[in-house]
Structure formats: structure tokens, C-alpha cells
Amino acid sequence: MSMNKQISRFDLTERAIHWMSAISFVYAALTGLALWSHKLYWLASVFGGGPTVRGMHPWGGVLFAVSLGFMFRRWARVMQLDSDDKVWMKNSHLYAMHRDQELPETGRFNAGQKMMFWMQSAFAVLLFASGLVLWFPEIAPRSARLLAVLVHPLAAIGSIGGIILHIYMGTAVVPGALRAMTRGTVSQGWAASHHPKWFRELSKH
Amino acid sequence: MTTTVAKLVDTSLCIGCKACELACQEWNDQEFTLGTFDGTYQTLPDLEHNFWNLIKFNEFERDGQMSWLMAKYQCMHCADPGCLRACPAPGAIIQRPNGIVDFVHDNCIGCGYCITGCPFDVPRLSPKTKKVYKCSLCSDRTSVGMAPACIKTCPTNCLTFGARDELLRKADSRAEQLRGNGDQDAGVYNPEGVGGTNVIYVLRDAKNPESYGLPKDPGIPWTLSLWKGPVKWLGSMVFLGGILGAFLHFVRYGPKDHGDEHE
Ligand code: HEM
Ligand code: SF4
């Protein structure tokens, strides 16, 4: 059997959800960062000026929250951590050093990807809740606003940090991964090497 | 060097005539909006985006009789303004060399961060223009050597305008005089927590500024200091460190096997 044959990894729905959240996230992150530091205020001009950024950022955030809602519904089940994942997490430095063979075999998603999913979901909830408070300063009580000005940037820092790692992994470290998210397919060899448990299950059918 | 200017409010002289409220509305060309009538003598329950100067009629009982503690309420023009620290738009809030804290509406983006940063709950967002407004200490008048409108119009000398040092001295001696007259708790309100204010009060009961509707120990909220300090450093570390870390990792380890080589 040729290992170059393409198999489906993400269907159209999954790819649509992924890119909707990616685009809305980048928009929300860049417009948010514009207001985070005077040194980054030039970003506001890029996105149509300060008042536009102030008006549109929350809507970008809402779009992001909605797409993550869809993603959550779709993937919450497969993202459950099992006992292999716990061993994997404890030895994740081996993955960083490309000694994947010494780690438990992974299914459709590895433990790192699962953690990314749960972390970003949690950050999204925090961003949405604190974002709502910042959106309506005349309505929200002052104590909530004083908390939100900490929670919102902290959650943004966490999620943007996570996304830097996510993009680096998906584009540079794992060749072939990006194609899974653009065209939806991977080669059998890719599946067998990066997600062997998932590949065996697929081959059974 | 430009001298720092200030406004002195001697509450013991306020007769509640509200001339200063009207002068403020007139000079700043505010449209008149019908407010809430809540059965008190106070014009409106609180400051508004088009109402920057409010005489608070704080009711209290003395010898079984209702009485008022009247206090003018407006922007305090803090030496360390929380609004300015919170503002994300460069140039939207400025501190003039004479100490006046001014909102520059062309640069304001309407985020409302200043509302959260202000320890005195002063700035107000206009639903129409989506910008924030507050007392400017009549910076358009003071810049050409005129006194602010409220001060110009005050009939009792409750309000005075001038160099801050001089007014502080005047406030101290007035408080001393009041103490001599039997108001043992008379004192000056010039809160330290915001580095002092350019609106200074003489209160007959300085131990209880709350009874005048003034916060007791206003200061920069600690979450504001964290937000604009350590949280920013943390963010820079995560963003720059993340990118640098990814780069170094790639230089050391490179990509994983594609998988197609495995047969
Ligand atoms: C989930 C819904 C979201 C809502 C309702 C929301 C709302 C807001 C609001 C109202 C502000 C204040 C200024 C402005 O309006 O632009 C703000 C600031 C900000 N937002 Fe969001 N946001 C959301 C999601 C996000 C996301 C996904 C990110 C990206 C990681 C993000 C990053 C930021 C940052 C960095 C700031 C500046 C914080 C600061 O000044 O310290 N937000 N957000
Ligand atoms: S009272 Fe509020 S609005 Fe006025 S200078 Fe101080 S922080 Fe700014």
C-alpha cells in the first residue's frame, strides 16, 4: 500500500470552524493589542482608526466566541484526555526533541493538541466574560470593571502565547499539518507517523 | 516654569445658589436636558456627559432639624490622574503644564477606560458622540488668564482660583480659623492617594469627607497599577519570548519527519 495516498483528516465543517475562529481571533488580537500599549497604537490606524477599533473589536471577539462554541461542540468529546495522554504530557519534552517514538502512540489528537483546545476554550470564556464588562462601562459595576481590566489582558496574553506556539507547530514543525487544515487531507504516511492509533482505526474500516 | 493652578472650594461659604452650575452650562455651551426629579434640592442625581459641575445637597440632621452639607462636585484635576493612566489613546487625555487634566475629544476613542480609572467617578460617556466628557477647569479661559466660569460667577467667594501653593496656604489658614470658631474637625481635603488635587476643599468636618459626597481615601486602584505595569511586562515577555523561543527551537531541532519516508 502506498503511503502517499491522501486520506481525509478535517471535513469542510471542521475547516470552516477553524478558519472562522482563526480570522476572528487574529482580528480581535490585533485590534485589542492596539489599545493595550501606546507603542502598538499604530495598529489602530491599520484597522481604521481608534473609534473604529473600539467599536469593532468586541464584535470580532463575539465572532471568535461563537466559532469557539461550534468548535467546542464538535471536538469536546475527542479532546477528552485518557491515561496515555497523561504519560504523554509528563514527557512532552521528548516530543519537543522529536523523540516521538518514546511517547505513547497518539490518536486523532495528541495530548498537546488536546491541552491547547482546553486552554483556548477556557481563555475564550474569560475573554468573553471580561470583554462584555469592558464593552459597557456605563452599565457594569466599577468593581467588575476593575477586575476585567486585569482578566481581559491576562487571558489575551495566555491565548496569544498559545497561538504563537500553535502556529509555529502547524506551519514549521510538522510538515503536512497545514495541508490538513487547508485541503483537509493528509498522506497515509503522515497519519501513520503522527497519529498512529487514529490511522489504525481508520484502516480497520 | 508655569505655575500650577488650582480651585479652592470653601464649603463653609457655599449657599447652594447653583450659579456655578449655570455658569458652567452656559460657558461650555451645554444643551439643556431635563433631569430626574427626586424630591431633593439637587439639580441632578449625578454628573452627566453634558453636566460637569454639580452641587451635592447632602442632607443630614442637626438638633432634630434637616440641614445640608453642600459640596461642589466635578473633576478634581488630580496630580496623578487615574483617567490618564488608564487611557489607551495617546493624546486623548493630557495634563497641561499648569496642572489641568484635559480631555482632547479629537483623540478620544470612547473606550471608557478613564471611567474605570477615575477614583472620583467623574468622566461620562456621551451616547451620541461616543466620547467622554468632564470639567476642563475652563482650560480655554485659564489659558488666556481668565478665571474658570464657575469661579467668576460665585457670589460668596466660596470658590477662588489661583496659584496652587497660595490657595493651599489660604485653605490651611481658613481651616484654622474655622477650628477657632468651634468647628474642631475643620480641615483641608487634598487627597494624597492621587498625589494631591488641583481642586482643594475646606471642609468643616474633614474627618468625614463622605458626608460631603467625597471619597475618604481615593487612590489609584491596585488593579489599575498591575494592569498598566507588571501585566504589560508579562505580555511583552510572553509575546517576544514565544517568538524567540520558537525560532531557537527551530534552529536547534528543525521540523519533524514528514512521515512519507516511512514505508
Ligand atoms: C470574546 C469577546 C470579546 C469581547 C466582548 C471583547 C471586548 C473588549 C473590549 C470592550 C475592550 C476594550 C477596548 C475595545 O473595545 O477595543 C477590549 C480590549 C482588549 N481585548 Fe478584547 N474582547 C473580546 C475578545 C478578545 C480576544 C479574542 C482577544 C485576543 C486575544 C482580545 C484582546 C484584547 C486586548 C489585548 C485588549 C486590550 C486590553 C488592554 O487594554 O489591556 N479580546 N476587549
Ligand atoms: S478626578 Fe477623575 S477625571 Fe478628574 S483628573 Fe482625577 S482621575 Fe481624571
XYZ file of C-alpha atoms and ligand atoms in Angstrom:
519
model
C 0.000 0.000 0.000
C 1.459 3.372 -0.965
C 1.859 5.670 2.000
C 1.436 8.714 -0.240
C -2.270 8.162 -0.754
C -4.283 11.045 0.724
C -6.845 10.454 3.432
C -9.333 12.885 4.953
C -8.400 14.472 8.291
C -10.706 17.502 8.651
C -14.001 17.753 6.810
C -15.287 21.010 5.375
C -17.258 21.899 8.512
C -14.227 21.471 10.729
C -12.082 23.553 8.429
C -14.720 26.287 8.209
C -14.965 26.446 12.008
C -11.194 26.518 12.342
C -10.663 29.357 9.887
C -13.572 31.364 11.208
C -12.059 31.259 14.675
C -8.544 31.890 13.320
C -9.530 35.009 11.368
C -11.734 36.456 14.114
C -9.026 35.715 16.686
C -6.294 37.476 14.740
C -8.594 40.436 14.161
C -9.562 40.628 17.842
C -5.970 40.146 18.953
C -4.507 42.865 16.714
C -7.268 45.396 17.413
C -7.034 44.570 21.123
C -3.265 44.947 21.172
C -3.664 48.377 19.553
C -5.276 49.556 22.784
C -3.066 47.545 25.063
C 0.032 49.690 24.740
C 0.715 53.136 23.325
C 3.646 51.567 21.466
C 1.184 49.425 19.498
C -1.364 52.172 18.875
C -0.243 52.367 15.226
C -2.200 49.125 14.798
C -5.347 51.178 15.337
C -4.593 53.201 12.197
C -4.125 49.953 10.268
C -7.618 48.852 11.281
C -9.449 52.074 10.517
C -8.608 54.358 13.455
C -9.212 54.367 17.207
C -13.001 54.785 17.323
C -13.482 52.086 14.659
C -11.222 49.718 16.543
C -13.077 50.421 19.766
C -16.383 49.791 18.075
C -15.436 46.696 16.079
C -13.062 44.789 18.380
C -15.875 43.493 20.592
C -17.747 42.214 17.536
C -14.605 40.425 16.355
C -14.467 38.931 19.829
C -18.096 37.842 19.702
C -17.492 36.154 16.339
C -14.492 34.395 17.865
C -16.501 33.262 20.886
C -19.249 31.914 18.614
C -16.774 29.974 16.461
C -15.145 28.513 19.530
C -18.611 27.474 20.666
C -19.026 25.499 17.441
C -15.537 24.055 17.804
C -16.289 23.027 21.339
C -19.460 21.202 20.327
C -17.635 19.410 17.580
C -14.466 18.402 19.405
C -15.090 18.342 23.156
C -15.560 14.555 23.031
C -12.415 13.618 21.055
C -10.401 16.041 23.166
C -11.017 14.072 26.395
C -7.678 13.169 27.960
C -7.002 9.459 28.573
C -4.299 7.735 30.626
C -1.880 7.659 27.658
C -2.270 11.409 27.344
C -1.189 11.873 30.925
C 2.008 9.924 30.294
C 2.499 11.960 27.113
C 2.092 15.255 28.963
C 4.618 14.242 31.610
C 7.163 13.545 28.868
C 6.238 16.305 26.459
C 9.865 17.467 26.345
C 10.574 14.293 24.324
C 8.054 15.491 21.763
C 9.792 18.862 21.609
C 13.048 16.996 20.905
C 11.369 14.950 18.154
C 11.775 11.677 20.066
C 8.108 10.845 19.416
C 8.774 7.066 19.336
C 9.421 7.106 23.095
C 5.926 8.508 23.776
C 2.603 6.652 23.929
C 1.031 6.385 20.489
C -1.452 9.157 19.794
C -4.979 9.018 18.431
C -6.644 11.674 16.306
C -5.144 14.397 18.509
C -2.090 14.222 20.720
C -2.132 15.360 24.325
C -0.510 18.687 23.467
C -3.231 19.464 20.946
C -5.862 18.497 23.490
C -4.365 20.799 26.090
C -4.300 23.606 23.534
C -8.005 23.004 22.928
C -8.933 23.137 26.625
C -6.730 26.106 27.372
C -8.021 28.163 24.482
C -11.600 27.283 25.419
C -11.009 28.479 28.968
C -9.322 31.666 27.775
C -12.201 32.291 25.373
C -14.696 32.122 28.236
C -12.589 34.549 30.296
C -12.139 36.901 27.335
C -15.839 36.881 26.584
C -16.958 37.484 30.165
C -14.432 40.262 30.855
C -14.920 41.669 27.352
C -18.641 42.135 27.983
C -17.814 44.119 31.116
C -15.369 46.349 29.225
C -17.844 46.777 26.399
C -20.424 48.549 28.560
C -18.569 50.590 31.183
C -21.659 52.695 31.953
C -23.650 49.593 32.915
C -21.083 47.285 34.546
C -20.314 47.973 38.222
C -16.905 49.508 38.874
C -15.607 46.517 40.839
C -16.332 44.265 37.853
C -14.560 46.699 35.526
C -11.515 46.897 37.797
C -11.324 43.097 37.662
C -11.965 42.941 33.924
C -9.040 45.245 33.107
C -6.805 42.537 34.599
C -8.608 39.414 33.395
C -9.043 40.528 29.782
C -5.387 41.308 29.010
C -4.140 38.329 31.053
C -6.392 35.916 29.156
C -5.366 37.622 25.909
C -1.683 37.149 26.784
C -2.315 33.466 27.536
C -4.267 32.823 24.367
C -1.945 34.785 22.085
C 1.028 32.964 23.627
C -0.746 29.674 22.949
C -1.499 30.704 19.376
C 2.150 31.579 18.720
C 3.026 28.007 19.715
C 0.065 26.617 17.744
C 1.002 28.424 14.519
C 4.672 27.515 14.889
C 3.791 23.819 15.308
C 1.277 23.791 12.492
C 3.424 25.524 9.921
C 7.071 24.855 10.739
C 7.453 21.833 12.996
C 5.001 19.387 11.482
C 5.168 19.492 7.683
C 1.884 18.365 6.190
C -0.205 19.649 9.096
C -1.120 22.878 7.342
C -2.455 20.962 4.347
C -4.806 19.116 6.718
C -6.366 22.447 7.621
C -6.393 23.923 4.098
C -7.272 20.977 1.852
C -8.493 18.692 4.612
C -6.255 15.742 3.707
C -3.004 14.163 4.853
C -0.910 11.362 3.437
C -1.239 7.917 4.966
C 2.412 8.073 5.926
C 1.782 11.303 7.803
C -1.141 9.779 9.655
C 0.787 6.624 10.487
C 3.724 8.570 11.825
C 1.991 11.386 13.746
C -1.302 9.797 14.796
C -0.761 6.001 14.594
C -3.730 4.996 16.780
C -6.060 7.134 14.694
C -4.585 5.734 11.469
C -5.057 2.116 12.577
C -8.656 2.821 13.500
C -9.295 4.387 10.088
C -7.633 1.441 8.331
C -9.939 -1.007 10.132
C -12.960 0.402 8.318
C 8.056 77.358 34.694
C 4.289 77.584 34.542
C 2.709 77.785 37.956
C 0.269 75.067 38.890
C -3.211 76.495 39.202
C -5.984 75.359 41.481
C -9.546 75.915 42.516
C -10.377 76.278 46.185
C -13.849 75.278 47.392
C -14.588 76.603 50.853
C -17.695 74.566 51.662
C -18.417 76.690 54.713
C -19.293 79.580 52.388
C -21.478 77.747 49.867
C -25.100 78.884 49.962
C -26.319 76.396 47.361
C -27.342 79.032 44.827
C -26.159 76.899 41.903
C -24.894 79.921 39.997
C -21.717 77.959 39.262
C -23.733 75.113 37.729
C -25.437 77.519 35.379
C -22.231 79.385 34.519
C -20.625 76.043 33.641
C -23.542 75.079 31.387
C -23.503 78.490 29.715
C -19.791 78.831 29.109
C -19.387 75.282 27.884
C -22.439 75.626 25.688
C -24.196 72.544 27.006
C -27.598 71.630 25.732
C -30.216 71.602 28.470
C -31.616 68.195 29.277
C -34.454 67.610 31.685
C -33.144 65.524 34.542
C -34.590 63.309 37.196
C -36.693 64.953 39.862
C -36.077 63.067 43.075
C -37.571 65.445 45.605
C -34.270 66.998 46.702
C -32.782 70.421 46.036
C -30.024 68.863 43.945
C -30.243 69.679 40.237
C -29.466 66.144 39.065
C -28.668 62.947 40.973
C -25.181 62.798 39.438
C -22.801 64.278 36.868
C -23.701 63.815 33.194
C -21.767 63.987 29.954
C -23.306 67.444 29.450
C -23.394 68.450 33.122
C -19.907 68.755 34.600
C -20.432 70.664 37.813
C -22.886 69.507 40.440
C -23.652 70.975 43.839
C -24.385 67.983 46.024
C -27.028 68.746 48.626
C -26.097 66.175 51.232
C -28.917 66.046 53.746
C -28.266 65.450 57.429
C -29.972 66.052 60.733
C -28.785 68.503 63.383
C -30.749 69.092 66.594
C -33.765 67.377 65.053
C -33.700 69.669 62.036
C -32.856 68.811 58.457
C -29.800 70.592 57.159
C -27.447 70.428 54.206
C -23.789 69.843 53.676
C -23.283 71.391 50.288
C -20.293 70.449 48.187
C -19.397 71.205 44.631
C -18.588 68.090 42.642
C -16.549 67.984 39.435
C -13.227 66.710 38.081
C -10.562 67.069 40.770
C -7.677 67.566 38.322
C -5.517 65.063 40.161
C -1.731 65.390 40.150
C -1.617 61.637 39.416
C -4.773 61.137 37.350
C -6.151 57.601 37.184
C -8.015 58.520 33.996
C -4.749 59.408 32.266
C -3.043 56.208 33.402
C -5.900 54.118 32.036
C -6.301 55.879 28.683
C -5.152 53.787 25.683
C -5.349 56.570 23.068
C -2.225 58.764 23.023
C -3.152 62.414 23.427
C -6.791 61.862 24.369
C -6.145 62.842 27.994
C -3.419 65.366 28.643
C -2.044 67.040 31.727
C -1.283 70.644 30.923
C 1.824 72.323 32.393
C -0.432 74.273 34.765
C -1.818 71.003 36.148
C -5.184 70.952 34.357
C -6.248 67.471 33.223
C -7.940 67.924 29.869
C -9.797 65.572 27.530
C -8.954 66.118 23.860
C -12.027 64.862 22.085
C -10.448 64.544 18.640
C -8.212 61.802 20.045
C -10.807 60.116 22.267
C -11.969 56.697 21.032
C -14.748 56.224 23.587
C -13.439 53.047 25.250
C -14.406 54.290 28.708
C -11.207 53.092 30.410
C -10.932 56.535 32.095
C -14.312 55.971 33.736
C -12.820 52.890 35.399
C -9.525 54.606 36.211
C -11.007 57.708 37.861
C -11.197 57.347 41.674
C -13.876 60.068 41.791
C -16.237 58.622 39.183
C -16.176 61.779 37.086
C -15.872 61.119 33.317
C -19.109 60.411 31.451
C -19.603 58.824 28.039
C -21.946 60.620 25.662
C -24.232 58.127 23.966
C -24.437 60.457 20.972
C -20.782 61.285 20.241
C -19.337 58.147 21.939
C -16.711 60.285 23.627
C -16.102 61.097 27.304
C -16.619 64.498 28.877
C -15.816 66.257 32.133
C -14.842 69.608 33.625
C -11.812 71.120 31.862
C -11.269 73.711 34.605
C -12.179 76.014 31.724
C -8.774 75.486 30.138
C -9.946 77.712 27.278
C -10.418 80.576 29.761
C -7.465 79.931 32.044
C -5.055 79.726 29.078
C -5.770 83.398 28.395
C -5.611 84.437 32.033
C -9.315 84.356 32.899
C -10.777 82.540 35.870
C -12.991 79.472 35.257
C -16.671 80.301 34.681
C -17.865 78.777 37.963
C -15.393 80.853 39.963
C -16.127 84.063 38.101
C -19.788 83.749 38.971
C -19.644 82.657 42.613
C -21.295 85.371 44.739
C -19.881 84.367 48.132
C -16.175 83.775 47.438
C -16.754 80.138 48.247
C -14.812 79.471 45.048
C -11.430 81.017 44.368
C -8.909 80.413 41.642
C -5.154 80.995 41.636
C -1.698 79.562 42.150
C -1.932 76.223 43.906
C 0.664 76.982 46.623
C -1.083 80.167 47.604
C -4.510 78.546 47.695
C -3.173 75.705 49.842
C -1.865 78.273 52.339
C -5.171 80.093 52.219
C -7.042 76.816 52.767
C -4.903 75.993 55.789
C -5.444 79.348 57.435
C -9.177 79.228 56.715
C -9.390 75.755 58.291
C -7.536 77.088 61.311
C -9.978 79.973 61.552
C -12.927 77.573 61.412
C -11.381 75.428 64.145
C -11.022 78.578 66.234
C -14.700 79.259 65.657
C -15.660 75.905 67.131
C -15.524 73.532 64.158
C -12.873 71.311 65.769
C -12.758 68.932 62.796
C -12.368 71.557 60.088
C -9.589 70.756 57.639
C -8.330 70.667 54.067
C -9.235 67.989 51.511
C -6.323 67.422 49.132
C -6.067 63.617 48.957
C -2.560 62.132 48.949
C -3.580 58.933 47.164
C -3.798 60.755 43.830
C -0.749 62.932 44.503
C -2.947 65.786 45.664
C -5.645 67.503 43.628
C -5.904 70.832 41.903
C -9.377 71.202 43.304
C -8.915 71.753 47.027
C -11.679 71.806 49.623
C -12.024 73.322 53.036
C -14.394 71.048 54.934
C -15.947 71.814 58.304
C -15.758 68.108 59.038
C -12.585 66.915 57.330
C -12.693 63.579 59.190
C -15.828 62.645 57.206
C -15.385 63.683 53.597
C -18.031 61.052 52.727
C -20.678 63.196 54.347
C -19.936 65.726 51.591
C -20.076 63.045 48.927
C -16.280 62.960 48.593
C -14.392 59.645 48.839
C -12.390 59.233 52.047
C -9.087 57.850 50.752
C -9.209 57.998 46.972
C -6.235 56.463 45.228
C -5.088 54.717 42.104
C -6.807 51.281 42.234
C -4.255 48.471 42.610
C -5.697 46.552 39.678
C -5.040 49.624 37.528
C -1.389 49.728 38.617
C -0.999 45.997 37.966
C -2.698 46.288 34.570
C -0.501 49.120 33.348
C 2.686 47.750 34.949
C 3.508 44.055 35.551
C 0.772 42.768 33.201
C 2.382 44.700 30.367
C 5.838 43.322 31.169
C 4.388 39.826 31.315
C 2.764 40.328 27.919
C 5.974 41.555 26.303
C 7.824 38.594 27.785
C 5.280 36.068 26.516
C 4.994 37.567 23.016
C 8.683 38.238 22.394
C 9.814 35.166 24.332
C 7.344 32.990 22.416
C 8.574 34.153 19.032
C 12.233 33.960 20.036
C 11.710 30.561 21.662
C 10.057 29.183 18.526
C 12.898 30.499 16.406
C 15.587 28.986 18.655
C 13.722 25.679 18.794
C 13.590 25.545 15.022
C 17.279 26.332 14.692
C 18.148 23.555 17.149
C 15.619 20.830 16.276
C 14.103 21.736 12.912
C 10.929 20.064 11.638
C 9.664 16.582 12.402
C 9.742 13.840 9.764
C 7.058 14.263 7.183
C 6.024 10.633 7.503
C 6.111 9.850 3.806
C 9.643 8.469 4.128
C 8.348 5.754 6.457
C 7.343 2.780 4.383
C -14.858 37.358 23.366
C -15.342 38.523 23.162
C -14.567 39.809 23.386
C -15.126 40.981 23.779
C -16.610 41.237 24.022
C -14.050 41.925 23.923
C -14.203 43.239 24.334
C -13.179 44.124 24.568
C -13.365 45.498 24.911
C -14.709 46.188 25.072
C -12.144 46.060 25.058
C -11.900 47.496 25.386
C -11.463 48.290 24.196
C -12.146 47.992 22.914
O -13.383 47.992 22.845
O -11.442 47.744 21.922
C -11.165 45.029 24.812
C -9.798 45.184 24.890
C -8.874 44.190 24.547
N -9.159 42.946 24.009
Fe -11.000 42.147 23.826
N -12.865 41.326 23.622
C -13.133 40.021 23.257
C -12.226 39.081 22.812
C -10.869 39.286 22.686
C -9.936 38.346 22.080
C -10.293 37.019 21.450
C -8.709 38.907 22.165
C -7.425 38.328 21.641
C -6.632 37.636 22.322
C -8.840 40.176 22.866
C -7.807 41.029 23.191
C -7.956 42.272 23.772
C -6.871 43.101 24.218
C -5.373 42.752 24.153
C -7.446 44.292 24.695
C -6.708 45.479 25.301
C -6.647 45.240 26.766
C -5.914 46.311 27.492
O -6.111 47.483 27.171
O -5.150 45.962 28.371
N -10.178 40.388 23.146
N -11.825 43.853 24.512
S -10.930 63.359 39.088
Fe -11.030 61.637 37.638
S -11.248 62.590 35.625
Fe -10.511 64.203 37.044
S -8.256 64.127 36.858
Fe -8.780 62.802 38.601
S -8.927 60.762 37.621
Fe -9.043 62.240 35.926
